[in-house]
Short mmCIF file of C-alpha atoms in Angstrom, two decimals:
data_model
loop_
_atom_site.label_atom_id
_atom_site.label_comp_id
_atom_site.label_asym_id
_atom_site.label_seq_id
_atom_site.Cartn_x
_atom_site.Cartn_y
_atom_site.Cartn_z
CA MET A 15 0.05 0.18 -0.17
CA SER A 16 1.51 3.24 -1.07
CA SER A 17 2.10 5.76 1.44
CA ARG A 18 -0.66 8.08 -0.17
CA THR A 19 -3.09 6.09 1.97
CA LEU A 20 -2.14 7.88 4.76
CA ARG A 21 -3.91 10.62 6.51
CA ARG A 22 -1.70 12.36 8.98
CA ARG A 23 1.66 13.44 9.49
CA ILE A 24 4.30 13.27 12.21
CA HIS A 25 7.13 16.02 13.35
CA HIS A 26 10.60 15.59 13.02
CA GLY A 27 11.97 13.66 15.51
CA ASP A 28 15.38 10.85 16.29
CA VAL A 29 15.07 7.30 15.46
CA ASP A 30 16.43 6.88 18.56
CA GLY A 31 13.56 8.52 20.01
CA LYS A 32 15.46 11.31 21.91
CA ARG A 33 13.36 14.64 20.15
CA TRP A 34 9.83 14.26 19.88
CA GLU A 35 7.12 16.47 18.86
CA HIS A 36 3.45 16.76 18.24
CA LEU A 37 1.17 14.25 15.93
CA GLU A 38 -1.41 16.77 14.32
CA THR A 39 -3.94 16.57 11.35
CA SER A 40 -2.81 17.59 8.04
CA GLY A 41 -4.47 16.76 4.44
CA LEU A 42 -0.78 15.63 2.88
CA ASP A 43 -0.29 11.69 2.02
CA THR A 44 3.23 12.53 4.29
CA LEU A 45 4.96 10.91 7.12
CA SER A 46 7.36 12.93 8.86
CA GLU A 47 9.98 11.32 11.38
CA PRO A 48 9.83 8.70 13.37
CA LEU A 49 7.49 5.65 14.28
CA LEU A 50 5.77 7.33 17.26
CA ALA A 51 2.41 9.58 18.59
CA ASP A 52 1.14 11.81 20.42
CA ASP A 53 2.44 13.22 24.42
CA ASP A 54 1.53 10.04 26.29
CA TYR A 55 2.76 7.84 23.84
CA ILE A 56 5.71 9.01 23.49
CA GLU A 57 6.42 9.37 27.23
CA HIS A 58 5.51 5.83 27.73
CA ASN A 59 7.87 5.34 25.23
CA LYS A 60 10.55 6.79 26.74
CA ILE A 61 9.57 4.89 30.42
CA CYS A 62 9.83 1.83 28.39
CA ALA A 63 13.47 3.09 26.56
CA LEU A 64 14.90 4.02 29.87
CA GLU A 65 13.57 0.38 30.99
CA ASP A 66 15.42 -1.62 28.79
CA ILE A 67 18.43 0.23 29.33
CA TRP A 68 18.07 -0.55 32.42
CA ASP A 69 17.87 -3.75 32.45
CA ASP A 70 20.71 -4.09 29.67
CA GLU A 71 22.69 -2.75 31.92
CA CYS A 72 21.56 -4.84 35.04
CA LYS A 73 21.97 -8.17 32.72
CA LYS A 74 25.37 -6.86 31.42
CA ALA A 75 26.57 -5.76 35.73
CA GLN A 76 24.79 -9.53 36.20
CA ILE A 77 26.50 -11.16 34.12
CA HIS A 78 30.27 -10.02 35.13
CA TRP A 79 29.29 -10.59 38.65
CA THR A 80 28.15 -14.01 38.67
CA PHE A 81 31.56 -14.74 36.18
CA LEU A 82 34.14 -13.80 38.57
CA PHE A 83 32.24 -14.87 41.87
CA SER A 84 32.07 -17.99 40.36
CA ASN A 85 35.26 -18.01 39.46
CA LEU A 86 35.95 -17.54 42.87
CA ILE A 87 34.64 -20.18 44.49
CA ALA A 88 35.95 -22.85 41.57
CA GLN A 89 39.41 -21.38 42.92
CA TRP A 90 38.73 -21.68 46.46
CA ALA A 91 36.79 -25.39 45.74
CA GLN A 92 40.21 -26.44 43.97
CA TRP A 93 42.54 -24.88 47.03
CA PHE A 94 39.89 -27.04 49.70
CA ALA A 95 39.95 -29.77 47.50
CA THR A 96 43.60 -30.43 47.04
CA ILE A 97 45.54 -28.66 50.10
CA VAL A 98 42.72 -29.68 52.96
CA LEU A 99 41.30 -33.37 51.35
CA GLY A 100 43.25 -34.17 48.90
CA SER A 101 42.67 -34.03 45.47
CA GLY A 102 42.43 -37.49 44.83
CA SER A 103 39.58 -37.95 47.49
CA ARG A 104 36.34 -38.91 47.13
CA ILE A 105 35.27 -35.50 48.52
CA GLY A 106 37.13 -33.20 46.95
CA ARG A 107 35.82 -34.99 43.45
CA LEU A 108 33.03 -34.18 45.14
CA LEU A 109 33.18 -30.28 45.91
CA THR A 110 34.88 -29.70 42.38
CA LEU A 111 32.27 -30.68 40.72
CA PRO A 112 29.50 -27.96 40.70
CA SER A 113 31.96 -25.16 40.97
CA THR A 114 33.67 -26.87 37.89
CA ALA A 115 29.86 -27.45 36.17
CA LEU A 116 29.27 -23.70 37.52
CA ASN A 117 31.93 -21.68 36.02
CA GLY A 118 31.51 -24.08 32.33
CA GLN A 119 27.86 -22.26 31.89
CA ASN A 120 29.26 -19.43 32.44
CA ASN A 121 32.14 -19.53 29.83
CA ARG A 122 29.17 -20.32 28.05
CA MET A 123 27.43 -17.05 27.70
CA LEU A 124 30.72 -15.27 28.18
CA PRO A 125 33.02 -15.09 25.22
CA SER A 126 36.24 -16.36 24.39
CA SER A 127 38.82 -14.28 23.24
CA LEU A 128 38.00 -13.35 19.84
CA SER A 129 39.78 -15.26 16.70
CA PRO A 130 41.71 -12.63 14.44
CA LEU A 131 39.04 -13.39 11.60
CA GLN A 132 36.37 -12.04 14.59
CA GLU A 133 38.63 -9.19 15.40
CA GLU A 134 38.98 -7.93 11.27
CA ARG A 135 34.80 -8.48 10.72
CA LEU A 136 33.92 -6.83 14.21
CA ARG A 137 36.29 -3.97 13.37
CA ASN A 138 34.53 -3.52 9.79
CA ILE A 139 31.47 -3.45 11.34
CA ARG A 140 32.08 -0.85 14.31
CA GLN A 141 33.57 1.76 11.31
CA ARG A 142 30.32 1.27 8.90
CA ILE A 143 28.74 1.67 11.93
CA GLU A 144 30.25 5.09 12.91
CA VAL A 145 29.43 6.21 8.51
CA PRO A 146 27.13 9.05 9.40
CA PHE A 147 24.76 9.66 6.00
CA ASP A 148 25.80 12.44 4.56
CA GLY A 149 23.97 13.42 0.97
CA SER A 150 26.76 16.29 0.52
CA LYS A 151 29.06 12.86 -0.84
CA THR A 152 28.21 11.55 -4.32
CA GLU A 153 28.78 7.83 -3.01
CA HIS A 154 25.82 8.25 -0.98
CA GLN A 155 23.74 10.07 -3.62
CA ASP A 156 24.94 7.32 -5.86
CA ALA A 157 23.71 4.63 -2.73
CA LEU A 158 20.22 6.46 -2.53
CA LYS A 159 20.36 6.03 -6.80
CA GLN A 160 21.49 2.39 -6.73
CA LEU A 161 18.39 1.60 -4.05
CA TRP A 162 15.72 3.30 -6.20
CA LYS A 163 17.10 1.39 -9.52
CA LEU A 164 16.75 -1.74 -7.05
CA ALA A 165 13.21 -1.09 -5.84
CA TYR A 166 11.84 0.24 -8.62
CA PRO A 167 13.97 -1.10 -12.28
CA ASP A 168 11.30 0.16 -14.77
CA ARG A 169 10.87 3.85 -13.21
CA GLN A 170 12.89 7.07 -13.96
CA LEU A 171 14.89 7.97 -11.40
CA PRO A 172 13.58 10.91 -9.54
CA SER A 173 15.85 14.04 -8.48
CA PRO A 174 17.71 13.96 -4.96
CA LYS A 175 14.52 16.15 -3.69
CA SER A 176 11.35 14.68 -5.28
CA ASP A 177 7.55 13.43 -3.80
CA LEU A 178 8.26 10.60 -5.47
CA TRP A 179 10.61 9.30 -2.75
CA LYS A 180 7.97 9.07 -0.69
CA GLU A 181 6.29 5.73 -2.32
CA MET A 182 9.36 4.07 -1.10
CA GLY A 183 8.66 5.56 2.25
CA TRP A 184 10.90 8.28 3.25
CA GLN A 185 9.28 10.60 5.04
CA GLY A 186 10.07 13.77 3.38
CA SER A 187 11.01 14.68 -0.40
CA ASP A 188 14.60 14.32 0.53
CA PRO A 189 15.13 11.18 1.66
CA SER A 190 18.54 12.49 2.90
CA THR A 191 16.82 13.63 5.65
CA ASP A 192 15.27 10.95 7.01
CA PHE A 193 19.24 9.25 8.08
CA ARG A 194 19.55 10.59 11.58
CA GLY A 195 20.95 8.35 14.15
CA GLY A 196 20.59 5.17 11.14
CA GLY A 197 23.86 6.05 9.34
CA PHE A 198 24.95 4.85 6.10
CA ILE A 199 25.04 1.61 7.08
CA SER A 200 21.51 1.54 7.12
CA LEU A 201 21.03 2.07 3.69
CA GLU A 202 23.69 -0.25 2.56
CA ASN A 203 21.42 -2.68 4.65
CA LEU A 204 17.96 -1.94 2.67
CA ILE A 205 20.70 -2.22 -1.22
CA PHE A 206 21.83 -5.46 0.69
CA PHE A 207 18.14 -6.73 1.28
CA ALA A 208 17.05 -5.68 -2.49
CA THR A 209 20.52 -7.32 -3.40
CA LYS A 210 20.35 -10.22 -1.78
CA TYR A 211 16.70 -11.22 -1.19
CA PRO A 212 14.91 -9.23 -4.27
CA GLU A 213 11.54 -11.50 -4.12
CA SER A 214 11.32 -10.03 -0.45
CA PHE A 215 12.27 -7.14 -0.87
CA GLN A 216 10.00 -6.07 -3.31
CA ARG A 217 7.18 -8.64 -1.12
CA LEU A 218 8.01 -6.06 1.91
CA LEU A 219 8.33 -2.34 -0.42
CA ASN A 220 4.36 -3.20 -1.78
CA LYS A 221 3.19 -4.62 1.28
CA GLN A 222 1.62 -7.85 -0.88
CA ASP A 223 1.02 -9.96 1.85
CA GLY A 224 -1.77 -10.19 4.49
CA CYS A 225 -4.74 -7.68 4.90
CA ARG A 226 -2.60 -4.32 5.75
CA ALA A 227 -3.65 -1.74 7.76
CA GLU A 228 -4.82 1.34 6.45
CA TRP A 229 -2.11 3.27 8.18
CA GLU A 230 0.60 1.26 6.98
CA TYR A 231 4.37 1.68 7.78
CA PRO A 232 6.57 3.50 5.37
CA PHE A 233 8.86 0.99 4.08
CA ALA A 234 12.01 3.21 4.17
CA VAL A 235 11.83 4.96 7.65
CA ALA A 236 11.35 1.41 8.67
CA GLY A 237 14.63 -0.41 7.50
CA ILE A 238 16.21 2.60 9.57
CA ASN A 239 15.10 2.17 12.87
CA ILE A 240 15.62 -1.71 12.26
CA SER A 241 19.20 -0.95 11.88
CA PHE A 242 19.68 1.13 14.52
CA MET A 243 17.56 -1.29 16.72
CA LEU A 244 20.42 -3.85 16.09
CA THR A 245 23.09 -1.53 16.41
CA GLN A 246 21.50 -1.62 19.80
CA MET A 247 20.52 -4.81 20.58
CA LEU A 248 23.98 -6.33 19.41
CA ASP A 249 25.47 -4.30 21.47
CA LEU A 250 28.25 -3.38 18.73
CA LYS A 251 29.28 0.20 19.67
CA ALA A 252 30.77 -0.88 22.65
CA GLY A 253 34.77 -1.87 22.79
CA TYR A 254 33.32 -6.04 22.81
CA PRO A 255 30.13 -6.50 23.18
CA THR A 256 29.00 -7.15 26.12
CA SER A 257 24.76 -8.49 25.69
CA LEU A 258 23.81 -12.16 25.19
CA SER A 259 22.94 -11.03 21.79
CA GLY A 260 25.94 -9.62 21.21
CA ILE A 261 28.17 -12.85 22.68
CA HIS A 262 25.84 -14.98 19.78
CA PHE A 263 26.06 -12.77 17.67
CA LEU A 264 29.86 -13.13 17.09
CA LYS A 265 29.60 -16.68 16.60
CA LEU A 266 27.19 -15.73 13.77
CA LEU A 267 30.49 -13.01 12.33
CA GLU A 268 32.76 -16.26 12.45
CA GLU A 269 31.02 -18.31 9.91
CA ASP A 270 29.27 -15.00 8.05
CA GLU A 271 31.14 -11.74 6.85
CA MET A 272 27.84 -10.41 6.16
CA ALA A 273 26.08 -11.23 8.94
CA PHE A 274 25.08 -8.11 10.51
CA ASP A 275 23.18 -7.85 6.68
CA ASN A 276 21.49 -11.31 6.60
CA LEU A 277 20.54 -10.72 9.82
CA TYR A 278 19.08 -7.10 8.72
CA CYS A 279 16.68 -8.89 6.24
CA VAL A 280 15.59 -11.28 8.99
CA ALA A 281 14.54 -8.88 11.28
CA PHE A 282 13.11 -6.56 8.79
CA SER A 283 11.02 -9.90 7.44
CA MET A 284 9.90 -11.00 11.18
CA MET A 285 9.29 -7.04 11.79
CA ASP A 286 6.53 -7.92 8.99
CA ALA A 287 4.99 -11.09 10.05
CA GLN A 288 4.67 -9.21 13.61
CA TRP A 289 3.04 -6.49 11.93
CA LEU A 290 0.51 -8.44 10.19
CA ALA A 291 -0.03 -10.85 13.06
CA LYS A 292 -0.48 -8.77 15.72
CA ARG A 293 -2.91 -6.02 12.86
CA ALA A 294 -0.56 -3.11 14.02
CA THR A 295 -1.11 0.10 12.54
CA TYR A 296 0.86 3.21 12.26
CA MET A 297 1.01 3.75 15.76
CA GLU A 298 2.12 0.73 17.39
CA PHE A 299 5.28 0.09 15.40
CA ASN A 300 7.14 0.83 18.27
CA ASP A 301 5.29 -2.08 20.38
CA VAL A 302 6.05 -4.08 16.54
CA LEU A 303 9.48 -3.50 16.78
CA LYS A 304 9.99 -4.14 20.33
CA SER A 305 8.26 -7.49 19.89
CA THR A 306 10.49 -8.20 16.84
CA ARG A 307 14.08 -7.60 19.15
CA MET A 308 12.35 -10.12 21.91
CA GLN A 309 11.70 -12.46 19.00
CA LEU A 310 14.71 -12.41 17.67
CA GLU A 311 16.88 -12.74 21.16
CA ARG A 312 15.36 -16.12 21.72
CA GLU A 313 16.55 -17.15 18.03
CA LEU A 314 19.69 -16.19 18.85
CA ALA A 315 20.16 -18.04 21.63
CA LEU A 316 18.92 -21.13 20.71
CA GLU A 317 21.43 -24.26 20.77
CA ASP A 318 23.27 -25.24 17.19
CA ILE A 319 22.47 -21.70 15.88
CA SER A 320 26.73 -20.78 14.19
CA SER A 321 24.81 -19.07 10.98
CA VAL A 322 21.78 -16.65 9.87
CA LYS A 323 20.06 -19.50 7.97
CA ASP A 324 20.07 -21.56 11.50
CA LEU A 325 17.45 -18.96 12.60
CA PRO A 326 13.74 -20.24 12.46
CA ALA A 327 12.52 -16.71 11.39
CA TYR A 328 14.86 -17.28 8.01
CA ASN A 329 12.39 -19.62 6.24
CA LEU A 330 10.20 -15.96 5.69
CA LEU A 331 12.67 -14.68 3.45
CA ARG A 332 11.35 -16.43 0.25
#
């Protein structure tokens, strides 16, 4: 469904939800950024965002202190079994088993040292994340043109500022104003999606599945939000990922240099499936995005997941 069916407009704000303004009724058929609503709804989401940040920090601290404490218990038990009871005694062997098991459990949660390949690939992703979109750069404008040609191969390329861009789900006539917290990597993600999984890309772009809401999410801006969500979820701006999802992601990165981009495609398809399942409308986009993140975290935590293709939601890409 085209953005022409939308009846109201949202004023500008950041992708990460730091600044929001008011909703207004308008006869225009466009969206202005990102996917939130009135003041009460905004305040609720700010509180939820703070709670999410606090929960993430608590999880990191819990993992850190559990690891230190288990190591301390393991060292004490080993010393006690060896020095006091003798490592060969039956009591000594019994005492060392629980601490060894506990230590092993935490070692499975915490990352071991990265391989040189993981280090290089993680460094490359961090470098990509740090690049902001710059409309004054020729290569960035060329990337936007490439995305248009992939999305609409039979249509004429619009000028850099044209209302035609709104049909792709940009919120204004100039797509360069929509990136903000997403950065250039979010455009690279969209191009990768259109190139690697063209059928799925076209299906989501043109909203071909299911019974859609009258107020549909804008495709391109939703993609920017997903890139930003993944960066946060995987803790990629940290010196070393400490979130559980970030730790699991390191395994995927070992197998696939483009794991982040492939995971982006899965997340986008997962979000659209959640959207349809919840019969959501524009004002509920943030709730859908939060549900998508939770589902993705659960799938990343499954055993025997060594590549993006092992994720159950990968089957959504068809």
